[in-house]
JSON list of C-alpha atoms in Angstrom, two decimals:
[
{"chain": "A", "resi": 1, "resn": "MET", "atom": "CA", "xyz": [98.75, -9.15, -106.34]},
{"chain": "A", "resi": 2, "resn": "ALA", "atom": "CA", "xyz": [102.11, -10.83, -106.88]},
{"chain": "A", "resi": 3, "resn": "SER", "atom": "CA", "xyz": [104.86, -10.05, -104.40]},
{"chain": "A", "resi": 4, "resn": "SER", "atom": "CA", "xyz": [108.03, -8.25, -105.44]},
{"chain": "A", "resi": 5, "resn": "PRO", "atom": "CA", "xyz": [110.87, -10.52, -106.57]},
{"chain": "A", "resi": 6, "resn": "LEU", "atom": "CA", "xyz": [113.52, -11.30, -103.97]},
{"chain": "A", "resi": 7, "resn": "ASN", "atom": "CA", "xyz": [117.22, -11.99, -104.29]},
{"chain": "A", "resi": 8, "resn": "VAL", "atom": "CA", "xyz": [119.05, -14.97, -102.78]},
{"chain": "A", "resi": 9, "resn": "PHE", "atom": "CA", "xyz": [119.29, -13.08, -99.47]},
{"chain": "A", "resi": 10, "resn": "LYS", "atom": "CA", "xyz": [115.47, -12.69, -99.42]},
{"chain": "A", "resi": 11, "resn": "GLN", "atom": "CA", "xyz": [115.88, -8.93, -99.94]},
{"chain": "A", "resi": 12, "resn": "PRO", "atom": "CA", "xyz": [114.35, -6.89, -102.80]},
{"chain": "A", "resi": 13, "resn": "LEU", "atom": "CA", "xyz": [115.97, -7.85, -106.10]},
{"chain": "A", "resi": 14, "resn": "LYS", "atom": "CA", "xyz": [118.56, -5.29, -107.28]},
{"chain": "A", "resi": 15, "resn": "LEU", "atom": "CA", "xyz": [118.55, -3.84, -110.80]},
{"chain": "A", "resi": 16, "resn": "PHE", "atom": "CA", "xyz": [121.30, -5.65, -112.70]},
{"chain": "A", "resi": 17, "resn": "SER", "atom": "CA", "xyz": [121.89, -4.08, -116.12]},
{"chain": "A", "resi": 18, "resn": "GLN", "atom": "CA", "xyz": [120.31, -1.66, -118.51]},
{"chain": "A", "resi": 19, "resn": "GLN", "atom": "CA", "xyz": [123.36, -1.56, -120.80]},
{"chain": "A", "resi": 20, "resn": "PRO", "atom": "CA", "xyz": [122.74, -4.04, -122.27]},
{"chain": "A", "resi": 21, "resn": "VAL", "atom": "CA", "xyz": [119.14, -4.35, -121.15]},
{"chain": "A", "resi": 22, "resn": "THR", "atom": "CA", "xyz": [118.87, -7.85, -119.77]},
{"chain": "A", "resi": 23, "resn": "GLY", "atom": "CA", "xyz": [116.37, -10.14, -118.10]},
{"chain": "A", "resi": 24, "resn": "PHE", "atom": "CA", "xyz": [113.58, -12.36, -119.33]},
{"chain": "A", "resi": 25, "resn": "PHE", "atom": "CA", "xyz": [111.31, -9.30, -119.31]},
{"chain": "A", "resi": 26, "resn": "ARG", "atom": "CA", "xyz": [114.07, -7.03, -120.72]},
{"chain": "A", "resi": 27, "resn": "ASP", "atom": "CA", "xyz": [113.71, -4.66, -117.79]},
{"chain": "A", "resi": 28, "resn": "GLY", "atom": "CA", "xyz": [117.20, -4.98, -116.32]},
{"chain": "A", "resi": 29, "resn": "TYR", "atom": "CA", "xyz": [116.18, -7.40, -113.55]},
{"chain": "A", "resi": 30, "resn": "CYS", "atom": "CA", "xyz": [117.00, -11.12, -113.36]},
{"chain": "A", "resi": 31, "resn": "ARG", "atom": "CA", "xyz": [113.44, -11.98, -112.40]},
{"chain": "A", "resi": 32, "resn": "THR", "atom": "CA", "xyz": [111.46, -14.86, -113.80]},
{"chain": "A", "resi": 33, "resn": "GLY", "atom": "CA", "xyz": [107.93, -14.31, -112.55]},
{"chain": "A", "resi": 34, "resn": "GLY", "atom": "CA", "xyz": [107.44, -18.06, -112.67]},
{"chain": "A", "resi": 35, "resn": "ILE", "atom": "CA", "xyz": [106.75, -17.97, -116.43]},
{"chain": "A", "resi": 36, "resn": "ASP", "atom": "CA", "xyz": [110.33, -18.11, -117.70]},
{"chain": "A", "resi": 37, "resn": "PRO", "atom": "CA", "xyz": [111.04, -21.71, -118.79]},
{"chain": "A", "resi": 38, "resn": "GLY", "atom": "CA", "xyz": [114.81, -21.06, -118.82]},
{"chain": "A", "resi": 39, "resn": "ASN", "atom": "CA", "xyz": [114.82, -19.48, -115.35]},
{"chain": "A", "resi": 40, "resn": "HIS", "atom": "CA", "xyz": [117.01, -16.49, -116.31]},
{"chain": "A", "resi": 41, "resn": "ALA", "atom": "CA", "xyz": [117.59, -15.78, -112.62]},
{"chain": "A", "resi": 42, "resn": "VAL", "atom": "CA", "xyz": [121.40, -15.68, -112.33]},
{"chain": "A", "resi": 43, "resn": "ALA", "atom": "CA", "xyz": [122.92, -12.20, -112.57]},
{"chain": "A", "resi": 44, "resn": "GLY", "atom": "CA", "xyz": [126.15, -13.14, -114.31]},
{"chain": "A", "resi": 45, "resn": "VAL", "atom": "CA", "xyz": [129.15, -11.15, -115.49]},
{"chain": "A", "resi": 46, "resn": "VAL", "atom": "CA", "xyz": [130.22, -13.13, -118.55]},
{"chain": "A", "resi": 47, "resn": "THR", "atom": "CA", "xyz": [133.79, -13.78, -119.63]},
{"chain": "A", "resi": 48, "resn": "ASP", "atom": "CA", "xyz": [135.18, -14.59, -123.06]},
{"chain": "A", "resi": 49, "resn": "GLU", "atom": "CA", "xyz": [135.84, -18.14, -121.86]},
{"chain": "A", "resi": 50, "resn": "PHE", "atom": "CA", "xyz": [132.21, -18.52, -120.76]},
{"chain": "A", "resi": 51, "resn": "LEU", "atom": "CA", "xyz": [130.98, -17.11, -124.08]},
{"chain": "A", "resi": 52, "resn": "ASP", "atom": "CA", "xyz": [133.16, -19.66, -125.94]},
{"chain": "A", "resi": 53, "resn": "TYR", "atom": "CA", "xyz": [131.83, -22.46, -123.73]},
{"chain": "A", "resi": 54, "resn": "SER", "atom": "CA", "xyz": [128.21, -21.36, -124.12]},
{"chain": "A", "resi": 55, "resn": "ALA", "atom": "CA", "xyz": [128.59, -21.18, -127.91]},
{"chain": "A", "resi": 56, "resn": "SER", "atom": "CA", "xyz": [130.07, -24.69, -127.93]},
{"chain": "A", "resi": 57, "resn": "ARG", "atom": "CA", "xyz": [126.88, -25.83, -126.15]},
{"chain": "A", "resi": 58, "resn": "GLY", "atom": "CA", "xyz": [124.63, -24.24, -128.79]},
{"chain": "A", "resi": 59, "resn": "ASN", "atom": "CA", "xyz": [123.95, -20.85, -127.21]},
{"chain": "A", "resi": 60, "resn": "ASP", "atom": "CA", "xyz": [126.10, -18.20, -128.91]},
{"chain": "A", "resi": 61, "resn": "LEU", "atom": "CA", "xyz": [125.52, -15.11, -126.79]},
{"chain": "A", "resi": 62, "resn": "ARG", "atom": "CA", "xyz": [127.98, -13.13, -128.92]},
{"chain": "A", "resi": 63, "resn": "SER", "atom": "CA", "xyz": [125.33, -13.21, -131.67]},
{"chain": "A", "resi": 64, "resn": "ILE", "atom": "CA", "xyz": [123.25, -10.81, -129.56]},
{"chain": "A", "resi": 65, "resn": "GLY", "atom": "CA", "xyz": [126.22, -8.53, -128.93]},
{"chain": "A", "resi": 66, "resn": "LEU", "atom": "CA", "xyz": [127.62, -9.81, -125.65]},
{"chain": "A", "resi": 67, "resn": "LYS", "atom": "CA", "xyz": [131.36, -9.72, -124.97]},
{"chain": "A", "resi": 68, "resn": "GLY", "atom": "CA", "xyz": [133.50, -10.43, -121.94]},
{"chain": "A", "resi": 69, "resn": "GLY", "atom": "CA", "xyz": [132.55, -8.17, -119.04]},
{"chain": "A", "resi": 70, "resn": "CYS", "atom": "CA", "xyz": [128.89, -7.79, -120.03]},
{"chain": "A", "resi": 71, "resn": "LYS", "atom": "CA", "xyz": [126.22, -8.27, -117.40]},
{"chain": "A", "resi": 72, "resn": "TRP", "atom": "CA", "xyz": [123.54, -10.75, -118.45]},
{"chain": "A", "resi": 73, "resn": "CYS", "atom": "CA", "xyz": [120.73, -12.65, -116.76]},
{"chain": "A", "resi": 74, "resn": "LEU", "atom": "CA", "xyz": [121.73, -16.25, -117.33]},
{"chain": "A", "resi": 75, "resn": "CYS", "atom": "CA", "xyz": [119.68, -19.42, -117.28]},
{"chain": "A", "resi": 76, "resn": "THR", "atom": "CA", "xyz": [120.35, -21.08, -113.96]},
{"chain": "A", "resi": 77, "resn": "ALA", "atom": "CA", "xyz": [120.96, -24.42, -115.68]},
{"chain": "A", "resi": 78, "resn": "ARG", "atom": "CA", "xyz": [123.57, -22.87, -118.06]},
{"chain": "A", "resi": 79, "resn": "TRP", "atom": "CA", "xyz": [125.44, -21.29, -115.13]},
{"chain": "A", "resi": 80, "resn": "LEU", "atom": "CA", "xyz": [125.40, -24.65, -113.33]},
{"chain": "A", "resi": 81, "resn": "GLU", "atom": "CA", "xyz": [126.61, -26.39, -116.49]},
{"chain": "A", "resi": 82, "resn": "ALA", "atom": "CA", "xyz": [129.58, -23.99, -116.70]},
{"chain": "A", "resi": 83, "resn": "TYR", "atom": "CA", "xyz": [130.32, -24.60, -113.02]},
{"chain": "A", "resi": 84, "resn": "GLN", "atom": "CA", "xyz": [130.26, -28.38, -113.59]},
{"chain": "A", "resi": 85, "resn": "ALA", "atom": "CA", "xyz": [132.56, -27.95, -116.60]},
{"chain": "A", "resi": 86, "resn": "TYR", "atom": "CA", "xyz": [134.98, -26.07, -114.32]},
{"chain": "A", "resi": 87, "resn": "ARG", "atom": "CA", "xyz": [134.78, -28.80, -111.67]},
{"chain": "A", "resi": 88, "resn": "SER", "atom": "CA", "xyz": [135.59, -31.46, -114.28]},
{"chain": "A", "resi": 89, "resn": "GLY", "atom": "CA", "xyz": [138.46, -29.44, -115.79]},
{"chain": "A", "resi": 90, "resn": "ARG", "atom": "CA", "xyz": [136.82, -28.60, -119.12]},
{"chain": "A", "resi": 91, "resn": "VAL", "atom": "CA", "xyz": [136.99, -24.84, -118.47]},
{"chain": "A", "resi": 92, "resn": "SER", "atom": "CA", "xyz": [139.06, -22.74, -116.10]},
{"chain": "A", "resi": 93, "resn": "ASN", "atom": "CA", "xyz": [137.72, -20.81, -113.13]},
{"chain": "A", "resi": 94, "resn": "LEU", "atom": "CA", "xyz": [137.16, -17.92, -115.58]},
{"chain": "A", "resi": 95, "resn": "GLY", "atom": "CA", "xyz": [134.74, -20.05, -117.56]},
{"chain": "A", "resi": 96, "resn": "VAL", "atom": "CA", "xyz": [132.21, -19.62, -114.75]},
{"chain": "A", "resi": 97, "resn": "PRO", "atom": "CA", "xyz": [130.51, -16.21, -114.77]},
{"chain": "A", "resi": 98, "resn": "ARG", "atom": "CA", "xyz": [130.81, -14.14, -111.62]},
{"chain": "A", "resi": 99, "resn": "VAL", "atom": "CA", "xyz": [127.45, -13.71, -109.91]},
{"chain": "A", "resi": 100, "resn": "ASP", "atom": "CA", "xyz": [125.92, -10.59, -108.43]},
{"chain": "A", "resi": 101, "resn": "LEU", "atom": "CA", "xyz": [124.02, -12.25, -105.60]},
{"chain": "A", "resi": 102, "resn": "GLU", "atom": "CA", "xyz": [122.03, -9.11, -104.78]},
{"chain": "A", "resi": 103, "resn": "ALA", "atom": "CA", "xyz": [120.66, -9.16, -108.35]},
{"chain": "A", "resi": 104, "resn": "THR", "atom": "CA", "xyz": [120.17, -12.96, -108.58]},
{"chain": "A", "resi": 105, "resn": "GLU", "atom": "CA", "xyz": [116.57, -14.05, -108.01]},
{"chain": "A", "resi": 106, "resn": "ASP", "atom": "CA", "xyz": [115.95, -16.49, -105.19]},
{"chain": "A", "resi": 107, "resn": "SER", "atom": "CA", "xyz": [114.45, -18.98, -107.67]},
{"chain": "A", "resi": 108, "resn": "ALA", "atom": "CA", "xyz": [118.04, -19.85, -108.70]},
{"chain": "A", "resi": 109, "resn": "LEU", "atom": "CA", "xyz": [118.47, -21.52, -105.31]},
{"chain": "A", "resi": 110, "resn": "ARG", "atom": "CA", "xyz": [116.18, -24.34, -106.45]},
{"chain": "A", "resi": 111, "resn": "MET", "atom": "CA", "xyz": [119.04, -25.51, -108.66]},
{"chain": "A", "resi": 112, "resn": "VAL", "atom": "CA", "xyz": [122.24, -24.04, -107.17]},
{"chain": "A", "resi": 113, "resn": "ASP", "atom": "CA", "xyz": [122.96, -23.62, -103.46]},
{"chain": "A", "resi": 114, "resn": "MET", "atom": "CA", "xyz": [124.58, -20.57, -101.89]},
{"chain": "A", "resi": 115, "resn": "GLU", "atom": "CA", "xyz": [127.79, -22.42, -101.09]},
{"chain": "A", "resi": 116, "resn": "THR", "atom": "CA", "xyz": [128.26, -23.12, -104.80]},
{"chain": "A", "resi": 117, "resn": "PHE", "atom": "CA", "xyz": [127.57, -19.49, -105.76]},
{"chain": "A", "resi": 118, "resn": "ARG", "atom": "CA", "xyz": [129.72, -17.84, -103.06]},
{"chain": "A", "resi": 119, "resn": "PRO", "atom": "CA", "xyz": [133.21, -18.41, -104.55]},
{"chain": "A", "resi": 120, "resn": "PHE", "atom": "CA", "xyz": [131.98, -16.80, -107.78]},
{"chain": "A", "resi": 121, "resn": "ALA", "atom": "CA", "xyz": [130.23, -13.84, -106.16]},
{"chain": "A", "resi": 122, "resn": "VAL", "atom": "CA", "xyz": [130.92, -10.34, -107.40]},
{"chain": "A", "resi": 123, "resn": "ARG", "atom": "CA", "xyz": [132.73, -8.45, -104.70]},
{"chain": "A", "resi": 124, "resn": "HIS", "atom": "CA", "xyz": [131.02, -5.09, -104.25]},
{"chain": "A", "resi": 125, "resn": "GLU", "atom": "CA", "xyz": [133.14, -2.14, -103.25]},
{"chain": "A", "resi": 126, "resn": "GLN", "atom": "CA", "xyz": [132.52, -1.26, -99.64]},
{"chain": "A", "resi": 127, "resn": "PRO", "atom": "CA", "xyz": [132.79, 2.31, -98.42]},
{"chain": "A", "resi": 128, "resn": "SER", "atom": "CA", "xyz": [135.88, 2.70, -96.28]},
{"chain": "A", "resi": 129, "resn": "ALA", "atom": "CA", "xyz": [137.56, 5.38, -94.26]},
{"chain": "A", "resi": 130, "resn": "GLY", "atom": "CA", "xyz": [140.61, 5.11, -96.53]},
{"chain": "A", "resi": 131, "resn": "GLY", "atom": "CA", "xyz": [138.50, 5.79, -99.59]},
{"chain": "A", "resi": 132, "resn": "SER", "atom": "CA", "xyz": [139.99, 3.34, -102.07]},
{"chain": "A", "resi": 133, "resn": "GLY", "atom": "CA", "xyz": [138.53, -0.06, -102.72]},
{"chain": "A", "resi": 134, "resn": "SER", "atom": "CA", "xyz": [139.32, -2.44, -105.52]},
{"chain": "A", "resi": 135, "resn": "GLY", "atom": "CA", "xyz": [135.74, -2.95, -106.67]},
{"chain": "A", "resi": 136, "resn": "ALA", "atom": "CA", "xyz": [137.06, -6.20, -108.14]},
{"chain": "A", "resi": 137, "resn": "VAL", "atom": "CA", "xyz": [134.72, -8.51, -109.92]}
]
């Protein structure tokens, strides 16, 4: 029996999105099961700038209904390509989707290391005694 998919922290993979339903298996998880040739392992929150960039590279995600702010399991190579475009000045920081590391499958680490992901990580709201957190993405 196959083991349960793990996230980049080697913990059970978190459900990412059911609205829209995402993932290679369209079950809301960014899991690949080893049979996904595109390795849709990166749990990304897309921006309009990323969608423009992706369309310019031949993958128009707006054609399937995505818009800025949508959660989508991205091909690891496409996320890395957007990151490299940012590093070379072809897109701004907002051209790189934010990543929910708890919902990103550990297979993404074969192509992108944690230190590259970290600055783009979704910041989850932490419970606090004061009660108000930003929940910023």
